[in-house]
Structure formats: structure tokens, C-alpha cells
Amino acid sequence: ALGFTCRRLAFEGPSGVGVDARIENLYARRGTASPNLCFAGHTDVVPTGPSDQWSSQPFNAEVRDGVLYGRGAVDMKGGIAAWVAAVSQVLVDGEPKGSLSFLITGDEEGPALHGTKRVVEALAAEGEVIDACVVGEPSSSQQLGDMIKVGRRGSLNTWITVHGKQGHVAYPERAANPAPVIAKLMSRLNDHVLDDGYENFPPSNLEITTIDIGNPATNIIPAEARARLNIRFNPSHTGDALIDWLNREAGAMQAETGLQITLEHLCSGEAFLTEPGAFVAAVQDAVEAVLGRRPEASTTGGTSDARFIRTLCPVLELGLVGQTMHQIDERVPTAELETLTAVYRRVIETVFERL
């Protein structure tokens, strides 16, 4: 009814199951003129947790006392609905200056291997031009429109295994204990200062998330010791550079102790920043015009699909207050959805005026 040309883009991995399972995505566009303003979002959600702790069925949306309850109400089906409503209002006034598009995925909360990442790759290969993108993640902190996200830190997970030799604790000369080696290595990594911060970003941060010996016996020197860490890093680093550093530290410890140390790495996103400019200013001006407050441009929080879209165009995140996302009784006042619709409408109008 809104005149969009819709394309279903499905991707999967080699096995077709698990993390390779088929993911359905949508790219829809109305118009051919420039600029092309895209809205990106996701329809998948996190697990509900114990459903008996919800005040209503988590997947049966229910409005009570002016509040919409349901999994995904905030993160982020509410944002998608508000943008669709805003687009319909804009079109009532006539043809916009440029094109409008949607990029909607079902693979954001999970591995994010065959969702936005694959769609962006396909669009780039086709030569599709997107000039600016708003991701409808719940970016607001305390009140609607108080914050937009103009960048995100990168994220690197590393799994470390120290290979020792199992033996009896009474005969340590016949064994090689990996436990003190993993402890020493993790302490060394934890004590290292990665940086002192970067413009618009806090210092990069390494967190040890698991140390696992897996030895229930009191008289056995274990054969292996494992650990996992995560680094949230600002643009003063790249994932590859951090991987090189971790490999060097592990190599030095291996040379020092004589025990083999193996590492596996997964960088799920690089750090990025959408620099101040016409697009960011247009969105901030639009929010201020509707709400009377100018949103802070922030880079806090975890990763989002903006990390993939950044390779196509300037991207930022603007959406609901995220305080109940992922929680029992996830909810949003319906009045806030109506206000977000008004904000999104002004964003569309202002961006088309400026770009």
C-alpha cells in the first residue's frame, strides 16, 4: 500500500543448520531518486526467560493501562512500527525528495552471520546506493530522544587453552601443570593498559569472562586449562592488531613455560564512528524540534548491526528508551510509540531537506 518494491533476501551457511540456518531478510525501497534514506532494524528477539514470571504471555502483545507488553516491544519491533507509521504520514503529504528504504533482518540477536552483514554485502555488490541510515535500536537512556548512538566499540572474543600433562599431585616432576600458566597469562593480559581512550570513546577494556580447569579431583594435576576473554575496543585498535598482540603474549608465555598455548579468536565487529556532519546534525535538529531536547551523541553500549552498515553510508541509532529491553515484562507506553513516530517523521523530512 505504501508503494515499496520488496525483496526477500535469504542467506544460509554450508550446513544449513545451527549458526548456518537459513535467515530471511527484507530490503524494500520506494523511489529511485537520491538521497536514499534507509531504516534498519531486526525482528528477532532474545529468549523470554521464565514465561510464568511475565504478567502476560510474552508473545501475545497486550496493552494495559496505556502500556504495550511483549517480547520485542522495545527491542525493536516498536521502533519498526513507528518508522512505518512515520513513512505513511510523510507520503500523505506527497512524494518525498528522495528514496526511502527498509533493511530488516531476522538475525541480529544471535550470531548475526546471515542477516544484515550478508544483505549489505549483496547490496554493495549490486551497486545499490544508500546515502544515510537510521537504525531503530532503543538508543535512548532515561527519556525518549536523550541519546543517539553515532558509533560503537569493536568486540573481540578469544578462547585460550594451555596444554599441560596430567599427573599425580604427589609427583609433580612427572606432570606439567597448566593451571598456574593460565593464571599468570590472564593476569598479565588483565594488567595491560590498552589505551587511555579515544575521541568520543572511553578506554578500551579487556574482561576475563571464564577460567576453567575442569578438574573435580583433589589429587590430579590437570591436563588442560582454558580461559575466555572479551575486548571492547575503540578506534585506536583494529581486531587484527589486537589478535596479533594476544598471539605475541601467548607465544612469549609458551616460550617462558614450555607449555603449548593455543588461541581462537572471533572479532564480531570493528569500532567505528560516524563523524559529525549534515546527517547527524539533521537528526539531532529533528529530535530537538519535536521533543525540545538535543540528543547526546554517544558511543556507549554493545554492538549493533550498525557495524555492518557503516561500510555503506553514515549510520546512527535512534529509538526508544531501552530500560526494559531483554527483561521480564518488556514494555513501552503507547504514547511513547506515538511520540517516536512524530520524531521519525521529522527526521525523514529534515534529512531530505539537508542531504
mmCIF file of C-alpha atoms in Angstrom, residues 54-312:
data_model
loop_
_atom_site.group_PDB
_atom_site.id
_atom_site.type_symbol
_atom_site.label_atom_id
_atom_site.label_comp_id
_atom_site.label_asym_id
_atom_site.label_seq_id
_atom_site.Cartn_x
_atom_site.Cartn_y
_atom_site.Cartn_z
ATOM 1 C CA TRP A 54 5.545 -12.425 32.883
ATOM 2 C CA SER A 55 2.315 -10.619 33.725
ATOM 3 C CA SER A 56 1.006 -11.645 30.285
ATOM 4 C CA GLN A 57 2.058 -14.061 27.561
ATOM 5 C CA PRO A 58 5.349 -12.668 26.174
ATOM 6 C CA PHE A 59 4.429 -13.306 22.530
ATOM 7 C CA ASN A 60 0.824 -12.132 22.802
ATOM 8 C CA ALA A 61 1.151 -8.358 22.677
ATOM 9 C CA GLU A 62 -1.130 -6.824 25.280
ATOM 10 C CA VAL A 63 -1.945 -3.201 26.061
ATOM 11 C CA ARG A 64 -2.810 -2.476 29.694
ATOM 12 C CA ASP A 65 -3.250 0.990 31.133
ATOM 13 C CA GLY A 66 -1.658 2.558 28.071
ATOM 14 C CA VAL A 67 1.402 0.304 28.109
ATOM 15 C CA LEU A 68 2.281 -2.305 25.468
ATOM 16 C CA TYR A 69 3.736 -5.517 26.931
ATOM 17 C CA GLY A 70 5.550 -8.176 24.910
ATOM 18 C CA ARG A 71 8.937 -9.523 23.942
ATOM 19 C CA GLY A 72 10.357 -7.193 21.323
ATOM 20 C CA ALA A 73 8.133 -4.235 22.191
ATOM 21 C CA VAL A 74 11.246 -2.134 22.851
ATOM 22 C CA ASP A 75 13.968 -4.135 21.097
ATOM 23 C CA MET A 76 12.907 -3.468 18.467
ATOM 24 C CA LYS A 77 9.540 -4.098 16.880
ATOM 25 C CA GLY A 78 8.180 -0.896 18.395
ATOM 26 C CA GLY A 79 10.788 1.107 16.502
ATOM 27 C CA ILE A 80 9.973 -0.644 13.225
ATOM 28 C CA ALA A 81 6.257 0.068 13.672
ATOM 29 C CA ALA A 82 6.939 3.724 14.470
ATOM 30 C CA TRP A 83 9.057 4.203 11.321
ATOM 31 C CA VAL A 84 6.420 2.517 9.126
ATOM 32 C CA ALA A 85 3.790 4.835 10.607
ATOM 33 C CA ALA A 86 6.060 7.843 10.065
ATOM 34 C CA VAL A 87 6.624 6.900 6.427
ATOM 35 C CA SER A 88 2.875 6.578 5.833
ATOM 36 C CA GLN A 89 2.363 10.072 7.279
ATOM 37 C CA VAL A 90 5.143 11.553 5.143
ATOM 38 C CA LEU A 91 3.652 10.049 1.985
ATOM 39 C CA VAL A 92 0.265 11.628 2.701
ATOM 40 C CA ASP A 93 1.943 14.996 2.088
ATOM 41 C CA GLY A 94 3.226 13.906 -1.328
ATOM 42 C CA GLU A 95 6.335 12.422 -2.838
ATOM 43 C CA PRO A 96 9.479 12.887 -0.766
ATOM 44 C CA LYS A 97 12.572 14.465 -2.268
ATOM 45 C CA GLY A 98 14.472 11.187 -2.345
ATOM 46 C CA SER A 99 14.007 7.474 -1.790
ATOM 47 C CA LEU A 100 13.041 5.578 1.343
ATOM 48 C CA SER A 101 14.204 2.063 2.102
ATOM 49 C CA PHE A 102 13.987 -0.610 4.781
ATOM 50 C CA LEU A 103 16.608 -3.181 5.723
ATOM 51 C CA ILE A 104 15.021 -5.662 8.123
ATOM 52 C CA THR A 105 16.722 -8.839 9.332
ATOM 53 C CA GLY A 106 15.871 -11.837 11.470
ATOM 54 C CA ASP A 107 19.450 -12.400 12.653
ATOM 55 C CA GLU A 108 20.652 -9.632 14.953
ATOM 56 C CA GLU A 109 20.319 -11.036 18.461
ATOM 57 C CA GLY A 110 22.066 -14.286 17.509
ATOM 58 C CA PRO A 111 25.252 -14.999 15.548
ATOM 59 C CA ALA A 112 24.440 -12.211 13.034
ATOM 60 C CA LEU A 113 26.157 -14.154 10.265
ATOM 61 C CA HIS A 114 23.430 -14.263 7.615
ATOM 62 C CA GLY A 115 21.422 -11.136 8.352
ATOM 63 C CA THR A 116 22.406 -7.515 7.845
ATOM 64 C CA LYS A 117 26.021 -8.483 7.161
ATOM 65 C CA ARG A 118 25.047 -10.578 4.132
ATOM 66 C CA VAL A 119 22.421 -8.091 2.927
ATOM 67 C CA VAL A 120 24.964 -5.259 2.999
ATOM 68 C CA GLU A 121 27.433 -7.385 1.039
ATOM 69 C CA ALA A 122 24.763 -8.206 -1.563
ATOM 70 C CA LEU A 123 23.630 -4.591 -1.923
ATOM 71 C CA ALA A 124 27.206 -3.373 -2.298
ATOM 72 C CA ALA A 125 27.867 -5.984 -4.985
ATOM 73 C CA GLU A 126 24.786 -4.779 -6.876
ATOM 74 C CA GLY A 127 25.858 -1.149 -6.650
ATOM 75 C CA GLU A 128 22.866 -0.158 -4.523
ATOM 76 C CA VAL A 129 23.496 3.277 -3.008
ATOM 77 C CA ILE A 130 22.280 4.129 0.488
ATOM 78 C CA ASP A 131 23.128 7.692 1.476
ATOM 79 C CA ALA A 132 22.257 7.562 5.181
ATOM 80 C CA CYS A 133 20.778 5.043 7.597
ATOM 81 C CA VAL A 134 18.861 5.223 10.872
ATOM 82 C CA VAL A 135 18.959 2.040 12.947
ATOM 83 C CA GLY A 136 15.925 1.859 15.217
ATOM 84 C CA GLU A 137 17.662 0.322 18.222
ATOM 85 C CA PRO A 138 16.491 1.541 21.653
ATOM 86 C CA SER A 139 19.215 4.170 21.926
ATOM 87 C CA SER A 140 17.530 6.463 24.454
ATOM 88 C CA SER A 141 18.800 6.231 28.018
ATOM 89 C CA GLN A 142 16.419 7.853 30.512
ATOM 90 C CA GLN A 143 13.875 9.603 28.306
ATOM 91 C CA LEU A 144 12.966 9.390 24.654
ATOM 92 C CA GLY A 145 15.419 11.214 22.427
ATOM 93 C CA ASP A 146 18.045 11.988 25.058
ATOM 94 C CA MET A 147 20.697 9.963 23.217
ATOM 95 C CA ILE A 148 21.624 8.766 19.755
ATOM 96 C CA LYS A 149 24.417 6.320 19.042
ATOM 97 C CA VAL A 150 26.904 7.572 16.456
ATOM 98 C CA GLY A 151 29.453 4.813 16.884
ATOM 99 C CA ARG A 152 30.219 1.611 18.714
ATOM 100 C CA ARG A 153 33.249 -0.073 20.162
ATOM 101 C CA GLY A 154 34.556 -3.181 18.467
ATOM 102 C CA SER A 155 34.232 -6.589 20.111
ATOM 103 C CA LEU A 156 36.790 -9.397 20.144
ATOM 104 C CA ASN A 157 36.347 -12.764 21.872
ATOM 105 C CA THR A 158 39.354 -15.002 22.454
ATOM 106 C CA TRP A 159 39.463 -18.592 23.716
ATOM 107 C CA ILE A 160 42.780 -19.660 25.258
ATOM 108 C CA THR A 161 43.899 -23.217 26.046
ATOM 109 C CA VAL A 162 47.083 -24.142 27.891
ATOM 110 C CA HIS A 163 48.074 -27.753 27.207
ATOM 111 C CA GLY A 164 49.834 -29.457 30.101
ATOM 112 C CA LYS A 165 50.396 -33.058 31.166
ATOM 113 C CA GLN A 166 48.123 -34.775 33.652
ATOM 114 C CA GLY A 167 49.653 -36.479 36.660
ATOM 115 C CA HIS A 168 49.511 -37.192 40.380
ATOM 116 C CA VAL A 169 49.933 -34.171 42.638
ATOM 117 C CA ALA A 170 52.474 -36.115 44.719
ATOM 118 C CA TYR A 171 54.712 -36.479 41.655
ATOM 119 C CA PRO A 172 54.780 -33.035 40.029
ATOM 120 C CA GLU A 173 58.022 -33.871 38.230
ATOM 121 C CA ARG A 174 56.055 -36.365 36.120
ATOM 122 C CA ALA A 175 53.425 -33.808 35.059
ATOM 123 C CA ALA A 176 53.142 -30.294 33.673
ATOM 124 C CA ASN A 177 50.546 -28.151 35.424
ATOM 125 C CA PRO A 178 48.725 -25.710 33.096
ATOM 126 C CA ALA A 179 46.803 -24.007 35.921
ATOM 127 C CA PRO A 180 49.495 -21.564 37.101
ATOM 128 C CA VAL A 181 50.375 -20.822 33.480
ATOM 129 C CA ILE A 182 46.827 -19.808 32.565
ATOM 130 C CA ALA A 183 46.627 -17.775 35.773
ATOM 131 C CA LYS A 184 49.877 -15.959 35.023
ATOM 132 C CA LEU A 185 48.934 -15.281 31.400
ATOM 133 C CA MET A 186 45.490 -13.950 32.267
ATOM 134 C CA SER A 187 46.952 -11.739 34.984
ATOM 135 C CA ARG A 188 49.465 -10.339 32.515
ATOM 136 C CA LEU A 189 46.765 -9.611 29.937
ATOM 137 C CA ASN A 190 44.444 -8.115 32.537
ATOM 138 C CA ASP A 191 47.122 -5.742 33.828
ATOM 139 C CA HIS A 192 47.968 -4.390 30.377
ATOM 140 C CA VAL A 193 46.614 -0.903 29.635
ATOM 141 C CA LEU A 194 45.341 -0.993 26.074
ATOM 142 C CA ASP A 195 44.949 2.789 25.721
ATOM 143 C CA ASP A 196 43.818 5.914 27.556
ATOM 144 C CA GLY A 197 40.732 6.478 25.437
ATOM 145 C CA TYR A 198 39.948 7.901 22.024
ATOM 146 C CA GLU A 199 37.953 10.902 20.881
ATOM 147 C CA ASN A 200 34.279 10.197 21.691
ATOM 148 C CA PHE A 201 35.214 6.795 23.162
ATOM 149 C CA PRO A 202 36.224 5.513 26.610
ATOM 150 C CA PRO A 203 39.410 3.475 27.066
ATOM 151 C CA SER A 204 39.375 0.014 25.531
ATOM 152 C CA ASN A 205 38.564 -2.691 28.051
ATOM 153 C CA LEU A 206 39.630 -6.328 28.434
ATOM 154 C CA GLU A 207 37.445 -8.555 30.589
ATOM 155 C CA ILE A 208 38.237 -12.145 31.555
ATOM 156 C CA THR A 209 34.915 -13.964 31.259
ATOM 157 C CA THR A 210 35.885 -17.580 32.029
ATOM 158 C CA ILE A 211 38.718 -19.541 33.631
ATOM 159 C CA ASP A 212 38.039 -23.279 33.541
ATOM 160 C CA ILE A 213 40.313 -26.039 34.785
ATOM 161 C CA GLY A 214 37.608 -28.715 34.747
ATOM 162 C CA ASN A 215 39.249 -30.830 37.427
ATOM 163 C CA PRO A 216 36.988 -32.131 40.231
ATOM 164 C CA ALA A 217 39.720 -34.307 41.787
ATOM 165 C CA THR A 218 41.998 -33.122 44.589
ATOM 166 C CA ASN A 219 44.938 -35.359 43.714
ATOM 167 C CA ILE A 220 45.268 -34.790 39.966
ATOM 168 C CA ILE A 221 47.310 -32.201 38.130
ATOM 169 C CA PRO A 222 45.033 -31.226 35.228
ATOM 170 C CA ALA A 223 45.882 -31.801 31.589
ATOM 171 C CA GLU A 224 44.432 -28.543 30.271
ATOM 172 C CA ALA A 225 43.367 -25.110 31.450
ATOM 173 C CA ARG A 226 41.071 -22.844 29.468
ATOM 174 C CA ALA A 227 40.085 -19.206 29.618
ATOM 175 C CA ARG A 228 37.979 -16.803 27.601
ATOM 176 C CA LEU A 229 38.189 -13.038 27.360
ATOM 177 C CA ASN A 230 36.411 -10.210 25.600
ATOM 178 C CA ILE A 231 37.901 -6.908 24.491
ATOM 179 C CA ARG A 232 35.671 -3.917 23.750
ATOM 180 C CA PHE A 233 37.930 -1.603 21.817
ATOM 181 C CA ASN A 234 37.829 1.930 20.463
ATOM 182 C CA PRO A 235 39.079 3.031 17.015
ATOM 183 C CA SER A 236 42.682 3.258 18.192
ATOM 184 C CA HIS A 237 42.766 -0.518 17.601
ATOM 185 C CA THR A 238 41.617 -2.988 14.990
ATOM 186 C CA GLY A 239 40.564 -6.543 15.633
ATOM 187 C CA ASP A 240 43.575 -7.861 13.714
ATOM 188 C CA ALA A 241 46.019 -5.732 15.700
ATOM 189 C CA LEU A 242 44.596 -6.981 18.999
ATOM 190 C CA ILE A 243 44.723 -10.575 17.771
ATOM 191 C CA ASP A 244 48.404 -10.091 16.914
ATOM 192 C CA TRP A 245 49.063 -8.713 20.406
ATOM 193 C CA LEU A 246 47.298 -11.625 22.111
ATOM 194 C CA ASN A 247 49.187 -14.130 19.972
ATOM 195 C CA ARG A 248 52.506 -12.484 20.869
ATOM 196 C CA GLU A 249 51.720 -12.546 24.592
ATOM 197 C CA ALA A 250 50.715 -16.206 24.411
ATOM 198 C CA GLY A 251 53.842 -17.013 22.410
ATOM 199 C CA ALA A 252 56.037 -15.323 24.999
ATOM 200 C CA MET A 253 54.356 -17.273 27.799
ATOM 201 C CA GLN A 254 54.757 -20.512 25.853
ATOM 202 C CA ALA A 255 58.477 -19.838 25.415
ATOM 203 C CA GLU A 256 58.779 -18.976 29.098
ATOM 204 C CA THR A 257 56.985 -22.070 30.437
ATOM 205 C CA GLY A 258 57.464 -24.694 27.756
ATOM 206 C CA LEU A 259 53.737 -25.471 27.630
ATOM 207 C CA GLN A 260 51.814 -25.240 24.379
ATOM 208 C CA ILE A 261 49.222 -22.450 24.274
ATOM 209 C CA THR A 262 46.572 -22.272 21.556
ATOM 210 C CA LEU A 263 44.185 -19.408 20.841
ATOM 211 C CA GLU A 264 40.987 -18.987 18.857
ATOM 212 C CA HIS A 265 39.617 -15.546 18.032
ATOM 213 C CA LEU A 266 36.333 -14.109 16.835
ATOM 214 C CA CYS A 267 36.029 -10.395 16.076
ATOM 215 C CA SER A 268 32.298 -9.734 15.738
ATOM 216 C CA GLY A 269 32.698 -6.075 14.826
ATOM 217 C CA GLU A 270 35.231 -3.297 14.373
ATOM 218 C CA ALA A 271 34.996 0.019 16.181
ATOM 219 C CA PHE A 272 33.506 2.850 14.152
ATOM 220 C CA LEU A 273 32.377 6.458 14.451
ATOM 221 C CA THR A 274 30.001 8.420 12.240
ATOM 222 C CA GLU A 275 31.657 11.818 12.220
ATOM 223 C CA PRO A 276 29.642 14.987 12.909
ATOM 224 C CA GLY A 277 28.138 16.316 9.708
ATOM 225 C CA ALA A 278 24.925 17.105 7.876
ATOM 226 C CA PHE A 279 23.259 13.762 8.636
ATOM 227 C CA VAL A 280 23.968 13.696 12.368
ATOM 228 C CA ALA A 281 23.021 17.365 12.725
ATOM 229 C CA ALA A 282 19.770 16.826 10.810
ATOM 230 C CA VAL A 283 18.732 14.016 13.146
ATOM 231 C CA GLN A 284 19.670 15.988 16.259
ATOM 232 C CA ASP A 285 17.768 19.034 14.973
ATOM 233 C CA ALA A 286 14.703 16.905 14.223
ATOM 234 C CA VAL A 287 14.666 15.358 17.690
ATOM 235 C CA GLU A 288 15.090 18.765 19.301
ATOM 236 C CA ALA A 289 12.272 20.256 17.213
ATOM 237 C CA VAL A 290 9.799 17.612 18.414
ATOM 238 C CA LEU A 291 10.963 16.960 21.972
ATOM 239 C CA GLY A 292 12.691 20.177 22.980
ATOM 240 C CA ARG A 293 15.889 18.360 23.908
ATOM 241 C CA ARG A 294 19.012 17.829 21.853
ATOM 242 C CA PRO A 295 20.213 14.227 21.968
ATOM 243 C CA GLU A 296 23.688 13.419 23.170
ATOM 244 C CA ALA A 297 25.836 11.755 20.511
ATOM 245 C CA SER A 298 27.136 8.647 22.277
ATOM 246 C CA THR A 299 29.225 5.565 21.521
ATOM 247 C CA THR A 300 28.349 3.599 24.668
ATOM 248 C CA GLY A 301 26.795 0.150 24.806
ATOM 249 C CA GLY A 302 27.275 -3.121 22.987
ATOM 250 C CA THR A 303 27.420 -3.902 19.304
ATOM 251 C CA SER A 304 24.582 -3.488 16.812
ATOM 252 C CA ASP A 305 24.031 -4.057 13.107
ATOM 253 C CA ALA A 306 25.262 -0.510 12.519
ATOM 254 C CA ARG A 307 28.724 -2.100 12.497
ATOM 255 C CA PHE A 308 27.895 -3.683 9.144
ATOM 256 C CA ILE A 309 26.005 -0.743 7.635
ATOM 257 C CA ARG A 310 28.907 1.651 8.336
ATOM 258 C CA THR A 311 30.650 0.278 5.238
ATOM 259 C CA LEU A 312 27.807 1.600 3.040
#
